[in-house]
PDB file of C-alpha atoms in Angstrom:
ATOM      1  CA  MET T  10     -24.483  23.314  79.602  1.00  0.00           C
ATOM      2  CA  LYS T  11     -22.378  23.592  76.513  1.00  0.00           C
ATOM      3  CA  ARG T  12     -19.023  22.010  76.270  1.00  0.00           C
ATOM      4  CA  GLN T  13     -16.395  23.894  74.478  1.00  0.00           C
ATOM      5  CA  GLY T  14     -14.713  22.328  71.433  1.00  0.00           C
ATOM      6  CA  THR T  15     -17.585  20.069  70.473  1.00  0.00           C
ATOM      7  CA  ILE T  16     -20.029  20.542  67.633  1.00  0.00           C
ATOM      8  CA  GLN T  17     -23.610  20.443  68.574  1.00  0.00           C
ATOM      9  CA  ASN T  18     -25.941  18.594  66.201  1.00  0.00           C
ATOM     10  CA  SER T  19     -28.402  20.899  64.576  1.00  0.00           C
ATOM     11  CA  THR T  20     -32.023  19.912  64.627  1.00  0.00           C
ATOM     12  CA  ARG T  21     -32.859  22.221  61.741  1.00  0.00           C
ATOM     13  CA  GLY T  22     -30.869  20.393  58.964  1.00  0.00           C
ATOM     14  CA  PHE T  23     -27.460  20.688  57.355  1.00  0.00           C
ATOM     15  CA  THR T  24     -25.155  23.605  57.661  1.00  0.00           C
ATOM     16  CA  LEU T  25     -24.085  25.554  54.603  1.00  0.00           C
ATOM     17  CA  LEU T  26     -20.533  24.210  54.924  1.00  0.00           C
ATOM     18  CA  GLU T  27     -21.736  20.602  54.883  1.00  0.00           C
ATOM     19  CA  VAL T  28     -23.835  21.218  51.751  1.00  0.00           C
ATOM     20  CA  MET T  29     -20.880  22.879  49.962  1.00  0.00           C
ATOM     21  CA  ILE T  30     -18.569  19.956  50.792  1.00  0.00           C
ATOM     22  CA  ALA T  31     -21.137  17.417  49.581  1.00  0.00           C
ATOM     23  CA  LEU T  32     -21.699  19.330  46.333  1.00  0.00           C
ATOM     24  CA  SER T  33     -17.976  19.641  45.619  1.00  0.00           C
ATOM     25  CA  ILE T  34     -17.412  15.899  46.195  1.00  0.00           C
ATOM     26  CA  PHE T  35     -20.392  15.053  43.976  1.00  0.00           C
ATOM     27  CA  SER T  36     -19.210  17.414  41.202  1.00  0.00           C
ATOM     28  CA  LEU T  37     -15.703  15.897  41.276  1.00  0.00           C
ATOM     29  CA  LEU T  38     -17.191  12.408  40.915  1.00  0.00           C
ATOM     30  CA  LEU T  39     -19.366  13.556  37.996  1.00  0.00           C
ATOM     31  CA  LEU T  40     -16.378  15.223  36.320  1.00  0.00           C
ATOM     32  CA  TYR T  41     -14.366  12.011  36.609  1.00  0.00           C
ATOM     33  CA  ALA T  42     -17.258   9.926  35.244  1.00  0.00           C
ATOM     34  CA  SER T  43     -17.811  12.276  32.290  1.00  0.00           C
ATOM     35  CA  GLN T  44     -14.099  12.248  31.380  1.00  0.00           C
ATOM     36  CA  PHE T  45     -14.064   8.456  31.535  1.00  0.00           C
ATOM     37  CA  MET T  46     -17.183   8.224  29.329  1.00  0.00           C
ATOM     38  CA  HIS T  47     -15.732  10.734  26.856  1.00  0.00           C
ATOM     39  CA  SER T  48     -12.518   8.726  26.463  1.00  0.00           C
ATOM     40  CA  GLU T  49     -14.465   5.461  26.051  1.00  0.00           C
ATOM     41  CA  ILE T  50     -16.769   6.958  23.410  1.00  0.00           C
ATOM     42  CA  SER T  51     -13.902   8.490  21.420  1.00  0.00           C
ATOM     43  CA  GLY T  52     -12.042   5.162  21.542  1.00  0.00           C
ATOM     44  CA  TYR T  53     -15.150   3.351  20.319  1.00  0.00           C
ATOM     45  CA  ASN T  54     -15.667   5.849  17.465  1.00  0.00           C
ATOM     46  CA  SER T  55     -12.049   5.502  16.382  1.00  0.00           C
ATOM     47  CA  ALA T  56     -12.251   1.708  16.396  1.00  0.00           C
ATOM     48  CA  SER T  57     -15.558   1.799  14.508  1.00  0.00           C
ATOM     49  CA  LYS T  58     -14.113   4.060  11.817  1.00  0.00           C
ATOM     50  CA  GLN T  59     -11.073   1.803  11.378  1.00  0.00           C
ATOM     51  CA  ASN T  60     -13.306  -1.281  11.292  1.00  0.00           C
ATOM     52  CA  GLU T  61     -15.470   0.346   8.611  1.00  0.00           C
ATOM     53  CA  LEU T  62     -12.406   1.019   6.437  1.00  0.00           C
ATOM     54  CA  GLU T  63     -11.179  -2.544   6.868  1.00  0.00           C
ATOM     55  CA  GLN T  64     -14.618  -3.877   5.941  1.00  0.00           C
ATOM     56  CA  LYS T  65     -14.645  -1.781   2.751  1.00  0.00           C
ATOM     57  CA  GLU T  66     -11.273  -3.212   1.833  1.00  0.00           C
ATOM     58  CA  ARG T  67     -12.410  -6.788   2.408  1.00  0.00           C
ATOM     59  CA  ILE T  68     -15.502  -6.231   0.265  1.00  0.00           C
ATOM     60  CA  ALA T  69     -13.382  -4.763  -2.545  1.00  0.00           C
ATOM     61  CA  MET T  70     -10.980  -7.712  -2.418  1.00  0.00           C
ATOM     62  CA  MET T  71     -13.851 -10.196  -2.384  1.00  0.00           C
ATOM     63  CA  GLN T  72     -15.438  -8.598  -5.463  1.00  0.00           C
ATOM     64  CA  LEU T  73     -12.149  -8.615  -7.390  1.00  0.00           C
ATOM     65  CA  LEU T  74     -11.475 -12.257  -6.542  1.00  0.00           C
ATOM     66  CA  ASP T  75     -15.045 -13.276  -7.394  1.00  0.00           C
ATOM     67  CA  GLU T  76     -14.751 -11.630 -10.805  1.00  0.00           C
ATOM     68  CA  LEU T  77     -11.536 -13.542 -11.466  1.00  0.00           C
ATOM     69  CA  ARG T  78     -13.032 -16.860 -10.354  1.00  0.00           C
ATOM     70  CA  LEU T  79     -16.215 -16.448 -12.386  1.00  0.00           C
ATOM     71  CA  ASN T  80     -14.427 -15.891 -15.693  1.00  0.00           C
ATOM     72  CA  CYS T  81     -11.996 -18.097 -17.543  1.00  0.00           C
ATOM     73  CA  TYR T  82      -9.423 -17.347 -20.279  1.00  0.00           C
ATOM     74  CA  THR T  83      -8.169 -14.231 -18.501  1.00  0.00           C
ATOM     75  CA  TYR T  84      -4.906 -12.333 -18.788  1.00  0.00           C
ATOM     76  CA  PHE T  85      -3.226  -9.357 -17.117  1.00  0.00           C
ATOM     77  CA  LYS T  86      -2.281  -6.209 -19.014  1.00  0.00           C
ATOM     78  CA  SER T  87      -0.563  -3.140 -17.576  1.00  0.00           C
ATOM     79  CA  THR T  88       0.350   0.254 -19.036  1.00  0.00           C
ATOM     80  CA  SER T  89       1.720   3.404 -17.441  1.00  0.00           C
ATOM     81  CA  THR T  90      -1.790   4.794 -16.891  1.00  0.00           C
ATOM     82  CA  ASN T  91      -3.894   1.738 -16.090  1.00  0.00           C
ATOM     83  CA  GLN T  92      -3.896  -1.922 -15.157  1.00  0.00           C
ATOM     84  CA  GLY T  93      -6.454  -4.530 -15.959  1.00  0.00           C
ATOM     85  CA  ILE T  94      -7.585  -8.097 -16.186  1.00  0.00           C
ATOM     86  CA  TYR T  95      -8.931  -8.908 -19.629  1.00  0.00           C
ATOM     87  CA  GLN T  96     -10.645 -11.944 -21.090  1.00  0.00           C
ATOM     88  CA  TYR T  97      -9.500 -13.682 -24.260  1.00  0.00           C
ATOM     89  CA  ALA T  98     -12.100 -13.770 -27.026  1.00  0.00           C
ATOM     90  CA  ASN T  99     -12.297 -17.578 -26.910  1.00  0.00           C
ATOM     91  CA  ALA T 100     -10.418 -20.722 -25.886  1.00  0.00           C
ATOM     92  CA  ALA T 101      -8.370 -20.771 -29.091  1.00  0.00           C
ATOM     93  CA  ALA T 102      -7.174 -17.208 -28.477  1.00  0.00           C
ATOM     94  CA  ALA T 103      -6.290 -18.175 -24.912  1.00  0.00           C
ATOM     95  CA  ALA T 104      -4.327 -21.207 -26.096  1.00  0.00           C
ATOM     96  CA  SER T 105      -2.306 -19.111 -28.535  1.00  0.00           C
ATOM     97  CA  GLU T 106      -2.205 -16.173 -26.071  1.00  0.00           C
ATOM     98  CA  SER T 107      -3.251 -13.739 -28.782  1.00  0.00           C
ATOM     99  CA  GLN T 108      -4.484 -10.599 -27.077  1.00  0.00           C
ATOM    100  CA  GLY T 109      -7.000  -8.585 -29.055  1.00  0.00           C
ATOM    101  CA  ASP T 110      -7.758  -4.890 -28.844  1.00  0.00           C
ATOM    102  CA  ASN T 111     -11.447  -5.589 -28.316  1.00  0.00           C
ATOM    103  CA  ASP T 112     -11.074  -8.237 -25.614  1.00  0.00           C
ATOM    104  CA  PRO T 113     -13.591  -7.733 -22.784  1.00  0.00           C
ATOM    105  CA  CYS T 114     -12.154  -5.985 -19.736  1.00  0.00           C
ATOM    106  CA  LEU T 115     -13.139  -7.600 -16.445  1.00  0.00           C
ATOM    107  CA  ILE T 116     -11.231  -5.368 -14.007  1.00  0.00           C
ATOM    108  CA  PHE T 117      -9.908  -1.895 -14.864  1.00  0.00           C
ATOM    109  CA  ILE T 118      -7.664  -0.044 -12.385  1.00  0.00           C
ATOM    110  CA  GLN T 119      -7.067   3.646 -13.003  1.00  0.00           C
ATOM    111  CA  THR T 120      -3.741   4.931 -11.647  1.00  0.00           C
ATOM    112  CA  PRO T 121      -3.747   8.138  -9.543  1.00  0.00           C
ATOM    113  CA  ASP T 122      -2.152  10.261 -12.280  1.00  0.00           C
ATOM    114  CA  SER T 123      -4.451   9.031 -15.052  1.00  0.00           C
ATOM    115  CA  GLU T 124      -7.740  10.163 -16.521  1.00  0.00           C
ATOM    116  CA  ASP T 125      -8.241   6.963 -18.561  1.00  0.00           C
ATOM    117  CA  GLN T 126     -11.800   5.762 -18.805  1.00  0.00           C
ATOM    118  CA  PRO T 127     -12.600   2.053 -18.730  1.00  0.00           C
ATOM    119  CA  PRO T 128     -13.426   0.219 -21.939  1.00  0.00           C
ATOM    120  CA  PRO T 129     -17.181  -0.265 -22.542  1.00  0.00           C
ATOM    121  CA  SER T 130     -16.991  -3.964 -21.651  1.00  0.00           C
ATOM    122  CA  THR T 131     -15.553  -3.363 -18.159  1.00  0.00           C
ATOM    123  CA  LYS T 132     -17.233  -5.107 -15.216  1.00  0.00           C
ATOM    124  CA  ILE T 133     -15.302  -3.653 -12.237  1.00  0.00           C
ATOM    125  CA  PHE T 134     -13.650  -0.234 -12.373  1.00  0.00           C
ATOM    126  CA  PHE T 135     -11.427   1.583  -9.859  1.00  0.00           C
ATOM    127  CA  GLU T 136     -11.761   5.336 -10.258  1.00  0.00           C
ATOM    128  CA  TYR T 137      -9.254   7.556  -8.461  1.00  0.00           C
ATOM    129  CA  ASP T 138     -10.385  11.011  -7.278  1.00  0.00           C
ATOM    130  CA  GLN T 139      -7.475  13.475  -6.930  1.00  0.00           C
ATOM    131  CA  SER T 140      -9.481  15.883  -4.743  1.00  0.00           C
ATOM    132  CA  LYS T 141     -10.136  13.199  -2.096  1.00  0.00           C
ATOM    133  CA  ALA T 142      -6.778  11.434  -2.502  1.00  0.00           C
ATOM    134  CA  ALA T 143      -8.809   8.237  -2.589  1.00  0.00           C
ATOM    135  CA  GLY T 144     -10.797   6.226  -5.036  1.00  0.00           C
ATOM    136  CA  SER T 145     -13.942   4.180  -5.435  1.00  0.00           C
ATOM    137  CA  LEU T 146     -14.486   0.703  -6.783  1.00  0.00           C
ATOM    138  CA  TRP T 147     -17.520   0.444  -9.066  1.00  0.00           C
ATOM    139  CA  TYR T 148     -19.457  -2.408 -10.645  1.00  0.00           C
ATOM    140  CA  LEU T 149     -20.502  -1.402 -14.162  1.00  0.00           C
ATOM    141  CA  LYS T 150     -23.717  -3.086 -15.226  1.00  0.00           C
ATOM    142  CA  ASP T 151     -23.757  -1.216 -18.534  1.00  0.00           C
ATOM    143  CA  GLU T 152     -22.569   2.153 -19.771  1.00  0.00           C
ATOM    144  CA  PHE T 153     -25.349   3.985 -17.906  1.00  0.00           C
ATOM    145  CA  ASN T 154     -25.598   2.053 -14.639  1.00  0.00           C
ATOM    146  CA  LYS T 155     -22.794   1.727 -12.143  1.00  0.00           C
ATOM    147  CA  TYR T 156     -22.981   0.556  -8.542  1.00  0.00           C
ATOM    148  CA  LEU T 157     -20.600   1.448  -5.737  1.00  0.00           C
ATOM    149  CA  ILE T 158     -18.729  -1.525  -4.275  1.00  0.00           C
ATOM    150  CA  ALA T 159     -16.411   0.355  -1.902  1.00  0.00           C
ATOM    151  CA  ASP T 160     -15.060   3.871  -1.463  1.00  0.00           C
ATOM    152  CA  ASP T 161     -12.241   5.563   0.504  1.00  0.00           C
ATOM    153  CA  ILE T 162      -9.725   3.241  -1.133  1.00  0.00           C
ATOM    154  CA  ALA T 163      -6.299   4.852  -1.251  1.00  0.00           C
ATOM    155  CA  GLN T 164      -4.827   2.504  -3.825  1.00  0.00           C
ATOM    156  CA  ILE T 165      -5.340  -0.730  -5.764  1.00  0.00           C
ATOM    157  CA  ASN T 166      -2.388  -2.341  -7.512  1.00  0.00           C
ATOM    158  CA  LEU T 167      -2.318  -5.358  -9.774  1.00  0.00           C
ATOM    159  CA  THR T 168       1.109  -6.855 -10.424  1.00  0.00           C
ATOM    160  CA  SER T 169       2.082  -9.857 -12.482  1.00  0.00           C
ATOM    161  CA  ASP T 170       4.578 -12.348 -11.065  1.00  0.00           C
ATOM    162  CA  ALA T 171       7.929 -12.236 -12.874  1.00  0.00           C
ATOM    163  CA  HIS T 172       8.192 -16.042 -13.025  1.00  0.00           C
ATOM    164  CA  ASP T 173       4.575 -16.945 -13.766  1.00  0.00           C
ATOM    165  CA  GLU T 174       2.389 -14.543 -15.758  1.00  0.00           C
ATOM    166  CA  ARG T 175      -0.728 -16.407 -14.632  1.00  0.00           C
ATOM    167  CA  MET T 176      -0.179 -15.272 -11.013  1.00  0.00           C
ATOM    168  CA  VAL T 177      -1.384 -11.762 -10.205  1.00  0.00           C
ATOM    169  CA  LYS T 178      -0.748  -9.949  -6.931  1.00  0.00           C
ATOM    170  CA  ILE T 179      -3.689  -7.825  -5.771  1.00  0.00           C
ATOM    171  CA  ASN T 180      -2.800  -5.131  -3.256  1.00  0.00           C
ATOM    172  CA  ILE T 181      -5.476  -2.853  -1.751  1.00  0.00           C
ATOM    173  CA  THR T 182      -4.763   0.007   0.664  1.00  0.00           C
ATOM    174  CA  VAL T 183      -7.411   1.990   2.535  1.00  0.00           C
ATOM    175  CA  GLY T 184      -7.056   4.813   5.022  1.00  0.00           C
ATOM    176  CA  GLY T 185      -3.965   6.882   5.556  1.00  0.00           C
ATOM    177  CA  HIS T 186      -5.911  10.119   5.186  1.00  0.00           C
ATOM    178  CA  ASN T 187      -8.317  11.933   7.537  1.00  0.00           C
ATOM    179  CA  ASP T 188      -6.329  10.761  10.584  1.00  0.00           C
ATOM    180  CA  SER T 189      -6.942   7.081   9.919  1.00  0.00           C
ATOM    181  CA  GLN T 190      -4.276   4.439   9.924  1.00  0.00           C
ATOM    182  CA  PRO T 191      -3.503   2.858   6.559  1.00  0.00           C
ATOM    183  CA  TYR T 192      -4.655  -0.728   6.273  1.00  0.00           C
ATOM    184  CA  GLU T 193      -3.247  -2.946   3.550  1.00  0.00           C
ATOM    185  CA  LEU T 194      -4.626  -6.215   2.220  1.00  0.00           C
ATOM    186  CA  MET T 195      -2.693  -8.344  -0.269  1.00  0.00           C
ATOM    187  CA  THR T 196      -3.365 -11.640  -1.975  1.00  0.00           C
ATOM    188  CA  TRP T 197      -2.298 -13.641  -4.992  1.00  0.00           C
ATOM    189  CA  ALA T 198      -4.761 -14.894  -7.580  1.00  0.00           C
ATOM    190  CA  ARG T 199      -4.236 -17.345 -10.412  1.00  0.00           C
ATOM    191  CA  LEU T 200      -5.717 -16.359 -13.746  1.00  0.00           C
ATOM    192  CA  ASN T 201      -7.685 -19.100 -15.523  1.00  0.00           C
TER     193      ASN T 201
END
């Protein structure tokens, strides 16, 4: 005899209503898991992109500092269109601080509004690309061979200290375009 108000267990399987409820619960759990995974992956990609920019900046700074440390009798020269670290012809020229027009250029920084090309003796060259609003740092082996050190650099500035001309401030900025945060690295270097 059947009691009224009670559900009788089916021996044939699940009812359609039970299957629909189970599927809707499962789909909600999958939707939540996919949204969580999507946010984690986008956060990871953003952090990886920022880390890559910071690594490029560190490599650029390391190359500039290594070039300064490897060479002696150096001096800083700046114009309205470029900045650079040059090397005196010899120790006597360094002692008298006589800068020559043909002194080897160790580091040549092109300003954003300039089309100046580096002197033939340049070792490291920063080339600014107006179309990308960023530049690239190159190692020049000779006039035909250049090797990329770092790219996506927004700006490199060399500034001489007002009180001591032998101290040069190196300021490198990466990012700030393509939805990336700008990252700035600054150090002081003493010219030999």
